[in-house]
Short mmCIF file of C-alpha atoms in Angstrom, two decimals:
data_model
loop_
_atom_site.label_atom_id
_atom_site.label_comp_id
_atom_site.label_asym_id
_atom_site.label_seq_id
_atom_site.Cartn_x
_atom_site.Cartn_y
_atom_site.Cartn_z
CA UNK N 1 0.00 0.00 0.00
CA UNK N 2 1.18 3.23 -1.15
CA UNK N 3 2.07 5.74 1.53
CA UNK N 4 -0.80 8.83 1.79
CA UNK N 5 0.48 11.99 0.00
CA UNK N 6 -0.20 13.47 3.69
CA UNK N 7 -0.40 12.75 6.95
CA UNK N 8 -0.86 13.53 10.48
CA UNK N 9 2.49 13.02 11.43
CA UNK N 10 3.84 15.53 8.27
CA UNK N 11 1.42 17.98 10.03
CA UNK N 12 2.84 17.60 13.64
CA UNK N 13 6.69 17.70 12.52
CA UNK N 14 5.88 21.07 10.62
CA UNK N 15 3.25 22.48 12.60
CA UNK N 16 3.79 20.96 16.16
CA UNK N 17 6.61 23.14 17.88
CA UNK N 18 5.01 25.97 17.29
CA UNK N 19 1.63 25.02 18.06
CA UNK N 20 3.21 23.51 21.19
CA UNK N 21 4.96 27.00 22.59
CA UNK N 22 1.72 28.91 21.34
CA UNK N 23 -0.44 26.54 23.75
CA UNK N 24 1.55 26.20 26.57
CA UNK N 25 0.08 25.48 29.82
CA UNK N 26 -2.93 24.41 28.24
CA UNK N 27 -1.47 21.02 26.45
CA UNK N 28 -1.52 17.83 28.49
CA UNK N 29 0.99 15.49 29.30
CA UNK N 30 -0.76 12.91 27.43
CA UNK N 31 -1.58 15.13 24.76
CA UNK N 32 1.97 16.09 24.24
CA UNK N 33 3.55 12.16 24.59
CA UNK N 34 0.78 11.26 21.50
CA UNK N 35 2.19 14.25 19.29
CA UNK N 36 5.76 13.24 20.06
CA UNK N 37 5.17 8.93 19.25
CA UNK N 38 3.05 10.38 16.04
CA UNK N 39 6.06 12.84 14.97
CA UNK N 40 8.73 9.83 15.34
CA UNK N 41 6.71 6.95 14.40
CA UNK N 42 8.12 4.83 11.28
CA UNK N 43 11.51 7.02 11.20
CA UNK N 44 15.08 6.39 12.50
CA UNK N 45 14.29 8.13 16.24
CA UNK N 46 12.27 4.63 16.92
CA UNK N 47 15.39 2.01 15.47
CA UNK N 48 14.12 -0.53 13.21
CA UNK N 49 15.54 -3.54 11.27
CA UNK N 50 17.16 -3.95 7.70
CA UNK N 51 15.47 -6.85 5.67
CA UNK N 52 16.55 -8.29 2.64
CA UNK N 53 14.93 -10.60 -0.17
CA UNK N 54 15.84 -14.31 0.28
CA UNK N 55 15.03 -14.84 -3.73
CA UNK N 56 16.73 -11.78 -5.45
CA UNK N 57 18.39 -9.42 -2.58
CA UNK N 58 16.44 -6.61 -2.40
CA UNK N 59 17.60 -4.81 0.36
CA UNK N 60 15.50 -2.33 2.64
CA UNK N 61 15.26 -0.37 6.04
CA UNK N 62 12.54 -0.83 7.77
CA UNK N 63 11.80 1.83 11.05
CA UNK N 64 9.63 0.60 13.82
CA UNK N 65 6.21 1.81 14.70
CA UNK N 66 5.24 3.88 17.97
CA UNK N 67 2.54 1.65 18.60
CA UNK N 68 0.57 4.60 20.04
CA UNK N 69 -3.04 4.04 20.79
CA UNK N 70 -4.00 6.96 19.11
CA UNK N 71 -1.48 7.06 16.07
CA UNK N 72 -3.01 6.80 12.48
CA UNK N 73 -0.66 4.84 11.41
CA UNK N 74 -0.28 1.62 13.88
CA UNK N 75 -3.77 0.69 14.32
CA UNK N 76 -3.81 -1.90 11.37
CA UNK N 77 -1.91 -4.29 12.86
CA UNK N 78 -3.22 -4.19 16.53
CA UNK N 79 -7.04 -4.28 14.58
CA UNK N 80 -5.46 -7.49 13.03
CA UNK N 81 -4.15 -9.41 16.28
CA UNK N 82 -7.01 -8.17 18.02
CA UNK N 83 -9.89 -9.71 15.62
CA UNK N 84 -7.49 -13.04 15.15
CA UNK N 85 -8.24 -12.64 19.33
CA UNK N 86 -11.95 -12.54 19.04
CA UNK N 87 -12.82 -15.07 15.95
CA UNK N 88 -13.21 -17.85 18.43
CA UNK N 89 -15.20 -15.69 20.31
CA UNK N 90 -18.16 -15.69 17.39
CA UNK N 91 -21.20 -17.49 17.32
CA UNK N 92 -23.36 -18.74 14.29
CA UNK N 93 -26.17 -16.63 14.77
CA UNK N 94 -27.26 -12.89 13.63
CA UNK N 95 -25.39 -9.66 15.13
CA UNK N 96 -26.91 -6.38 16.14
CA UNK N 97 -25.07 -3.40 16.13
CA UNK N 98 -26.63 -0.77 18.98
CA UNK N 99 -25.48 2.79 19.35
CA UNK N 100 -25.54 4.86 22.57
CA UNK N 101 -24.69 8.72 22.17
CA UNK N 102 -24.10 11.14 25.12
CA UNK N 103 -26.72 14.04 25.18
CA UNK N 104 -24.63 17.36 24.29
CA UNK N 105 -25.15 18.90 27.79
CA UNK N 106 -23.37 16.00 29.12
CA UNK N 107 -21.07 15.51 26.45
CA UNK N 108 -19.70 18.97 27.40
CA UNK N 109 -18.73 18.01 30.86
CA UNK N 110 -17.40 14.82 29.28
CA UNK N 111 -14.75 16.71 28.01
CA UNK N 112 -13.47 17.43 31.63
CA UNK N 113 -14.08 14.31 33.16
CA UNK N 114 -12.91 11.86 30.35
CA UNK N 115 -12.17 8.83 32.69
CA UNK N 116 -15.03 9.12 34.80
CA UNK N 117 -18.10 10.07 32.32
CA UNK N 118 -16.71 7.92 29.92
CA UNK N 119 -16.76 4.99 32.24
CA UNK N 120 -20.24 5.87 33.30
CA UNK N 121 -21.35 5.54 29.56
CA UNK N 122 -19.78 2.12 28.88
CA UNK N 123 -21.02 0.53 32.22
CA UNK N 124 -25.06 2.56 31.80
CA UNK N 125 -24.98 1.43 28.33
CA UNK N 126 -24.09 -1.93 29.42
CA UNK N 127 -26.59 -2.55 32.35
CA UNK N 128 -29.10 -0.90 29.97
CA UNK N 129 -28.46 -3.89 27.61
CA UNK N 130 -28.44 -6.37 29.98
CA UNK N 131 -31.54 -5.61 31.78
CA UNK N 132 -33.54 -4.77 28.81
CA UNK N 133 -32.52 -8.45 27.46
CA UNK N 134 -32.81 -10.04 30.80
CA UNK N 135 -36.81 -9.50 31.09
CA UNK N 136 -39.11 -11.77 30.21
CA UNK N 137 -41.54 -9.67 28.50
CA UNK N 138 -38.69 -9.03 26.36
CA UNK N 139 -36.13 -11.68 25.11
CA UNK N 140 -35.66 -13.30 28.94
CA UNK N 141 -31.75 -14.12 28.40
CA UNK N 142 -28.53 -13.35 29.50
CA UNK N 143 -26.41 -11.76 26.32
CA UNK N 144 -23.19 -10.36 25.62
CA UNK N 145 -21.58 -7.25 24.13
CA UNK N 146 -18.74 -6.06 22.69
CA UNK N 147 -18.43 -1.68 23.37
CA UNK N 148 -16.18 0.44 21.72
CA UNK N 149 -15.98 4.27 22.77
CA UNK N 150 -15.48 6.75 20.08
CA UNK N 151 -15.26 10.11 21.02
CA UNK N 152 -15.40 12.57 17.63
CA UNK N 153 -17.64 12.90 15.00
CA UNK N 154 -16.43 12.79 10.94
CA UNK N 155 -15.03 17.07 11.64
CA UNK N 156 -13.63 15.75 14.79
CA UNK N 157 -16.01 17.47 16.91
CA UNK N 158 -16.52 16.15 20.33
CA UNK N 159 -19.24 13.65 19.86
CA UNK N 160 -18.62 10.54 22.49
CA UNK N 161 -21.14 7.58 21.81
CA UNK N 162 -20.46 4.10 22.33
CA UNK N 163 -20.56 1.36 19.35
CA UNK N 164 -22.26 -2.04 20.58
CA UNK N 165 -21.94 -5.65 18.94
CA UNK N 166 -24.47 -8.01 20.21
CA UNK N 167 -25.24 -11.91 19.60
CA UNK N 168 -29.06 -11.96 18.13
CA UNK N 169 -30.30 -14.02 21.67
CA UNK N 170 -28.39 -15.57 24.89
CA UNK N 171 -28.67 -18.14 27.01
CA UNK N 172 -31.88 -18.79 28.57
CA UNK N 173 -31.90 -17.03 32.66
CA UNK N 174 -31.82 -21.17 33.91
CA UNK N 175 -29.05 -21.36 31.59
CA UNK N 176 -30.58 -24.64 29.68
CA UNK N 177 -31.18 -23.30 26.15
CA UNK N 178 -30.22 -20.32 23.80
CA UNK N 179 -33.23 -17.76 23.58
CA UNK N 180 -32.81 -16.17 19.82
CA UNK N 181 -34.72 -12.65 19.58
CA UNK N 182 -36.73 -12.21 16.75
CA UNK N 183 -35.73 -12.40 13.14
CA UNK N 184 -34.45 -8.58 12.48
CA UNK N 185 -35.38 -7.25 15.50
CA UNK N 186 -33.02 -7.17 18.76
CA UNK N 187 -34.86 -5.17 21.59
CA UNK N 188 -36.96 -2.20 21.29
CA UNK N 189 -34.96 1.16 20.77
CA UNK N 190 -37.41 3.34 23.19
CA UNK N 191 -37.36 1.04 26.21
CA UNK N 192 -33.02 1.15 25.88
CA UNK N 193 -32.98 4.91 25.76
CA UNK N 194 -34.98 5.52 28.75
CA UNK N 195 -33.62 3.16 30.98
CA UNK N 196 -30.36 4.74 29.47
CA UNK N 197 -31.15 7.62 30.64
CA UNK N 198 -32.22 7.02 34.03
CA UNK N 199 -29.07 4.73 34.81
CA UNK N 200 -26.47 7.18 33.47
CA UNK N 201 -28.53 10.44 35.08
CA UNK N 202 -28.29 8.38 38.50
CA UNK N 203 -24.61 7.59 37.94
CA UNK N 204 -23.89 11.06 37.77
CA UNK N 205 -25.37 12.31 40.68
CA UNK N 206 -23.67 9.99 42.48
CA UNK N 207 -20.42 10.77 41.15
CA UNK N 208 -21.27 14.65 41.82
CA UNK N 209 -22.20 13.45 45.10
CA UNK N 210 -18.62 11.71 46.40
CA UNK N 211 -16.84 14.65 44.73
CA UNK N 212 -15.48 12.16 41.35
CA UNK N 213 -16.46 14.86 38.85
CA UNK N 214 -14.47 18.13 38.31
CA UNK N 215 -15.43 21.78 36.44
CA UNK N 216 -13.51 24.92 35.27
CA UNK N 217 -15.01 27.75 33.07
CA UNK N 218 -18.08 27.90 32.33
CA UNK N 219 -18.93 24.59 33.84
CA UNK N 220 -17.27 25.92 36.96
CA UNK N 221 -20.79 26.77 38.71
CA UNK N 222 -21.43 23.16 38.67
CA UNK N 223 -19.27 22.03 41.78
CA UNK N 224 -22.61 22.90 43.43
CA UNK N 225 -24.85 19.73 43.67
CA UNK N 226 -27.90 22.03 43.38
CA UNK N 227 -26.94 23.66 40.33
CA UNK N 228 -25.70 20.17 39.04
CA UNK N 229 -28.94 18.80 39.62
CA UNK N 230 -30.82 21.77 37.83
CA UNK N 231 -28.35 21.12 34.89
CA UNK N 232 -29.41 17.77 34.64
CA UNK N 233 -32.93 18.52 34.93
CA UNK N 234 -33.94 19.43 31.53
CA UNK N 235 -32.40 16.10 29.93
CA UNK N 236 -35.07 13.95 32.46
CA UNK N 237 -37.75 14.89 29.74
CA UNK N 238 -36.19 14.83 26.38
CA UNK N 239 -35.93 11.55 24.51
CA UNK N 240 -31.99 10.44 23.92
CA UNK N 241 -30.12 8.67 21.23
CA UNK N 242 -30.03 5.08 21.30
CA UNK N 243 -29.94 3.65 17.58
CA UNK N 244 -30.42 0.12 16.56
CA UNK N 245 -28.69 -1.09 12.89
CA UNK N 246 -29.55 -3.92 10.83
CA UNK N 247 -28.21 -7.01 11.89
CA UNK N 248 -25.24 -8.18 10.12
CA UNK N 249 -25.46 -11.57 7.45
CA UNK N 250 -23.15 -13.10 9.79
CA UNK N 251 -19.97 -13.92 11.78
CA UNK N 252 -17.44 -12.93 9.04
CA UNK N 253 -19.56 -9.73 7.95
CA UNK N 254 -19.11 -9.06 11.86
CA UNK N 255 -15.87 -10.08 11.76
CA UNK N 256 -15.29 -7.32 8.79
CA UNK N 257 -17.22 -4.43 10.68
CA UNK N 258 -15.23 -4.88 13.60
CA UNK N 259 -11.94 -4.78 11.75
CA UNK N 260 -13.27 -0.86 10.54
CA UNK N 261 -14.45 0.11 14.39
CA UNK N 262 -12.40 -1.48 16.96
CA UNK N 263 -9.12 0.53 16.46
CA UNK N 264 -10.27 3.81 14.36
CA UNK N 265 -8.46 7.18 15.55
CA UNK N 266 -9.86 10.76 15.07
CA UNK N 267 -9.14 10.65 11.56
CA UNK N 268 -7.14 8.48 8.96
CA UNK N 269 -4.51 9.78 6.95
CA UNK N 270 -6.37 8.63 3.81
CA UNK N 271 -9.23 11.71 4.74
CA UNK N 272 -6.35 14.09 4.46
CA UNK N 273 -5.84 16.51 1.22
CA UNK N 274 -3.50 19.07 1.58
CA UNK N 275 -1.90 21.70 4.05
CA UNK N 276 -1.67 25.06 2.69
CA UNK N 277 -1.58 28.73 3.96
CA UNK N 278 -5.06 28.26 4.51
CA UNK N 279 -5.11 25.35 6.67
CA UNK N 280 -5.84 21.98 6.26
CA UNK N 281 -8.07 20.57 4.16
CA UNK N 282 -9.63 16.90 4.45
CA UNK N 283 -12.78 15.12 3.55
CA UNK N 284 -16.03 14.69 6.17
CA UNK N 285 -19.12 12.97 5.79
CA UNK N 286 -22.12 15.37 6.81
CA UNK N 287 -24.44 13.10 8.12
CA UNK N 288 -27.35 15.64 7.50
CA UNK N 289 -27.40 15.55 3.88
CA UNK N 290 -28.39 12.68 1.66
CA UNK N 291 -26.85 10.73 -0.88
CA UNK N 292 -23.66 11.85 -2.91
CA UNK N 293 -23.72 15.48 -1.16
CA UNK N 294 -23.20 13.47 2.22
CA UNK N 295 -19.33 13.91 1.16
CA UNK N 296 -18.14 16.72 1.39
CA UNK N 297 -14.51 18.78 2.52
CA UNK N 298 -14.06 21.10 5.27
CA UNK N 299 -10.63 23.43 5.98
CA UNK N 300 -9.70 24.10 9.18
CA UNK N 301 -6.86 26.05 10.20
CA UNK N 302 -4.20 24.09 11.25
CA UNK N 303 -3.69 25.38 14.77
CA UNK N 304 -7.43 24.25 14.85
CA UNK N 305 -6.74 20.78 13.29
CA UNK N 306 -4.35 19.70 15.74
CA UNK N 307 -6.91 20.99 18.84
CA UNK N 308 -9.72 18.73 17.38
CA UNK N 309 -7.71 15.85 17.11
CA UNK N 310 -5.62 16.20 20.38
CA UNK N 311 -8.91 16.80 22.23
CA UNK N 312 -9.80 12.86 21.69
CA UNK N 313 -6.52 11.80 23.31
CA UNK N 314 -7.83 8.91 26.33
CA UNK N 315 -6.62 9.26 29.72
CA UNK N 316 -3.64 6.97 30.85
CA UNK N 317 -4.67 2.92 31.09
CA UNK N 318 -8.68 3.69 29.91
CA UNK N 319 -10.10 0.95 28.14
CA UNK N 320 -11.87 2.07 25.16
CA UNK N 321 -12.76 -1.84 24.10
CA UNK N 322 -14.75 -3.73 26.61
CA UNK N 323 -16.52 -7.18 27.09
CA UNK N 324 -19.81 -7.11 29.29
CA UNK N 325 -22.16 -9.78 30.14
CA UNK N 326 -21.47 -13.53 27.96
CA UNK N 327 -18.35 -12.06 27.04
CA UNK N 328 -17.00 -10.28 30.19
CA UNK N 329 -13.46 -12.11 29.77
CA UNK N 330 -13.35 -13.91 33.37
CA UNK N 331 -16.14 -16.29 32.17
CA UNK N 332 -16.00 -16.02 28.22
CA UNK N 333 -14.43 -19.26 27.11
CA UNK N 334 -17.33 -21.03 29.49
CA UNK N 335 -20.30 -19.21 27.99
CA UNK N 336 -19.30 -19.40 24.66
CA UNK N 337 -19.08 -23.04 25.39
CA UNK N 338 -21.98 -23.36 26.85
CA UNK N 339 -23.78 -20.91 23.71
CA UNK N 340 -22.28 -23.37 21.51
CA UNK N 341 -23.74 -26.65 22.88
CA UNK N 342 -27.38 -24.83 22.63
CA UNK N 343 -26.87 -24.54 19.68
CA UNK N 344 -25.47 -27.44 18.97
CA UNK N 345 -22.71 -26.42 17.10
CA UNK N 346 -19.38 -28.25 17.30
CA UNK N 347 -16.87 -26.80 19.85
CA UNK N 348 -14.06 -25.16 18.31
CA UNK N 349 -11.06 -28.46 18.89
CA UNK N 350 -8.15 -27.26 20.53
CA UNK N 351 -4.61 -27.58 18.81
CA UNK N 352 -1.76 -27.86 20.09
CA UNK N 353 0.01 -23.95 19.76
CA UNK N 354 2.88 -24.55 18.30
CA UNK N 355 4.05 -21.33 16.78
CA UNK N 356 6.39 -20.34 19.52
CA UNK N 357 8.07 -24.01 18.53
CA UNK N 358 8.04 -22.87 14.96
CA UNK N 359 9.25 -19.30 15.86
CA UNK N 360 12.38 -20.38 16.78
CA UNK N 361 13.29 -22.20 13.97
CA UNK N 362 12.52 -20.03 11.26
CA UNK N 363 13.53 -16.54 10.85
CA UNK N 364 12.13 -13.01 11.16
CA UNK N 365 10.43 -11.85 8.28
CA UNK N 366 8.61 -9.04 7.19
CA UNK N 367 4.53 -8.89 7.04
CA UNK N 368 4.57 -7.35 3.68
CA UNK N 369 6.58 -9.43 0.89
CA UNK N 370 9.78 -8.26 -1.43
CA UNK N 371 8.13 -5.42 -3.67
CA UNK N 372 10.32 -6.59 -6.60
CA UNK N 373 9.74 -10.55 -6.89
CA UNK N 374 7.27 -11.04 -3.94
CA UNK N 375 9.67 -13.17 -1.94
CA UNK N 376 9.80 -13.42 1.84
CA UNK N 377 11.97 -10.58 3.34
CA UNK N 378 14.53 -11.77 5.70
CA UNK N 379 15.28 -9.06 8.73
CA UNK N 380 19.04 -9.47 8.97
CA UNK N 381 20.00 -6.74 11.50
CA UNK N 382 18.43 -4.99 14.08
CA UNK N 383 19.48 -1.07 14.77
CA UNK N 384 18.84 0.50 18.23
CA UNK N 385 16.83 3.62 18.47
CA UNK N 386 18.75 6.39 16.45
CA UNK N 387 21.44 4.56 15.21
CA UNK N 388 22.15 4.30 11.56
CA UNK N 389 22.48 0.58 10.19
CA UNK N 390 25.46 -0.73 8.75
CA UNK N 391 23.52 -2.32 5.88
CA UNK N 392 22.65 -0.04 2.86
CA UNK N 393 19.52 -0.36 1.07
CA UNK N 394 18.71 -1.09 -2.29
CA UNK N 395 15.23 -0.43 -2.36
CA UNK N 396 13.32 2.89 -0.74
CA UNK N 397 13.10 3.19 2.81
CA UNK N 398 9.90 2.35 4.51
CA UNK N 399 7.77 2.32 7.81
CA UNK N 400 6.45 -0.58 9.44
CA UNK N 401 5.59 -2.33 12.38
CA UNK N 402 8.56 -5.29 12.31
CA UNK N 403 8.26 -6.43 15.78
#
């Protein structure tokens, strides 16, 4: 795959410094570690290894990736290991994909309480699900969910809603059968978004209450559990923004979807268009228009640009992929078991893993193969962070995740 004519990183090396000394004081530490892995990833600050063609010695350098959560540029690979993870985790029947959105009022205080009000959406969202699915009047079954937090919109706006992947059914609440829901229909939309609502209005005052939540500007009034309640108030009678999609044709169109959600950043370096003295320019998808003028391109300056997309940086050691209910990892590989018998569909056998056998006999090689003949590349040295390596390249020098 061709490298994009631009991209984040290009915009950070020539923009960052001075966007850095023109916001200090108001930049994270966070914030500032994700520019700096973004700025060095793929290039000789991060080491890397030389690799050469076993069929007709093609030679190249290849610089290791940050590996950064929230670079545009790693997330391919860690999408890759991570849906390898979760294919054994699939089960034959129809998948629903559920969206929960934050109101804009809280949304707003989101922004400076990341960790907490983020947490409070996946774990609402979750109960929701559960308890929704759980009653008899409705499907009468325990289920499982996959959740993965995004926090921008397509202009990289601050838009935090929460992407669920649910089984079509679960196991039946005395555990001796799988309960399917009906054909195209998961549970109804209304009855999610007000118990939604309640659970994560609840969870806030609470969190207001033991002093978890904090607020500056504006918001600063808020500290005050009366004027937090009144804030709150309003959003008790308006209806919020629970969406159900189609279910998908089945565990490899899951499978697929996944691969596009799980590890997305802000914005991919294929959106990007140019940086001029105008700012930069990249293509959006305005969800209010139909059709072919959904697509369109916005410019932002570029001081801008790098605020929208810092402002979706996750706090230290937050999980923004989660597992609740069937799938809550301590008791996974059971249920799915156990889902799998009532359906009576084989268990997956277990093999022996052999590959860290295998590993040591055969050497390192490259994911992507020799660009001239296709052969497998052979790494044949290994440079430390900004060293230079003693082998010279034949080919072009390129970025990739070796390790």
């Amino acid at each position: 795959m061709s490298r994009p004519v631009l991209e984040v990183a290009d915009l950070f090396r020539g923009h960052g410094p001075a966007w850095r000394r023109a916001n200090a004081g108001h930049v994270s530490l966070g914030q500032l570690k994700v520019m700096s892995a973004i700025e060095n990833c793929r290039t000789a600050a991060l080491g890397g290894h030389v690799a050469r063609c076993e069929d007709c010695a093609h030679t190249v350098i290849a610089y290791n990736s940050c590996r950064n959560r929230h670079c545009p540029k790693c997330q391919g690979a860690a999408a890759r290991k991570w849906l390898a993870e979760r294919e054994a985790d699939l089960l034959p029947v129809p998948y629903f994909h559920v969206v929960f959105t934050l109101p804009a009022p809280i949304a707003d205080i989101a922004y400076q309480n990341k960790a907490v009000i983020y947490d409070l959406l996946f774990k609402a969202a979750a109960e929701t699900v559960l308890t929704i699915a759980a009653d008899p009047k409705h499907l009468g079954a325990r289920v499982g969910m996959t959740c993965v937090l995004h926090t921008w919109g397509s202009a990289m706006t601050h838009h935090p809603h929460l992407h669920m992947i649910v089984p079509g059914g679960g196991i039946s609440l005395d555990g001796e059968r799988w309960v399917s829901c009906r054909p195209g229909f998961f549970l109804p939309v209304r009855v999610l978004s007000r118990l939604f609502r309640r659970l994560l209005l609840t969870m806030l005052l609470a969190a207001h209450k033991v002093g978890r939540l904090q607020f500056f500007g504006n918001h600063g009034a808020l500290a005050d559990a009366r004027a937090f309640a009144a804030y709150l108030a309003p959003l008790r009678r308006t209806e919020w923004v629970v969406y159900s999609k189609r279910p998908f044709g089945g565990p490899a169109a899951v499978l697929a979807y996944l691969s596009r959600y799980t590890h997305r950043v802000a914005i991919a370096n294929s959106r990007l268009i140019a940086c001029d003295r105008k700012g930069v320019s990249f293509k959006w998808k305005d969800y209010r228009a139909k059709g072919r003028h959904r697509q369109k391109i916005m410019t932002l300056a570029t001081d801008e640009f790098i605020r929208r997309f810092l402002i979706h940086v996750l706090p230290r050691g937050f999980h923004r992929i989660r597992h609740y209910g069937l799938l809550a990892k301590a008791a996974c590989a059971d249920n799915i078991a156990q889902a799998r018998k009532s359906l009576a569909v084989p268990s997956r056998s277990e093999q022996p893993d052999t590959s860290e056998a295998a590993a040591l006999d055969e050497p390192r090689v490259l994911p992507r193969p020799c660009p001239c003949c296709g052969g497998r590349m052979i790494i044949i040295e290994t440079f430390a962070r900004g060293s230079t390596p003693r082998q010279r390249p034949t080919g072009p020098t390129i970025g990739i995740d070796t390790s």
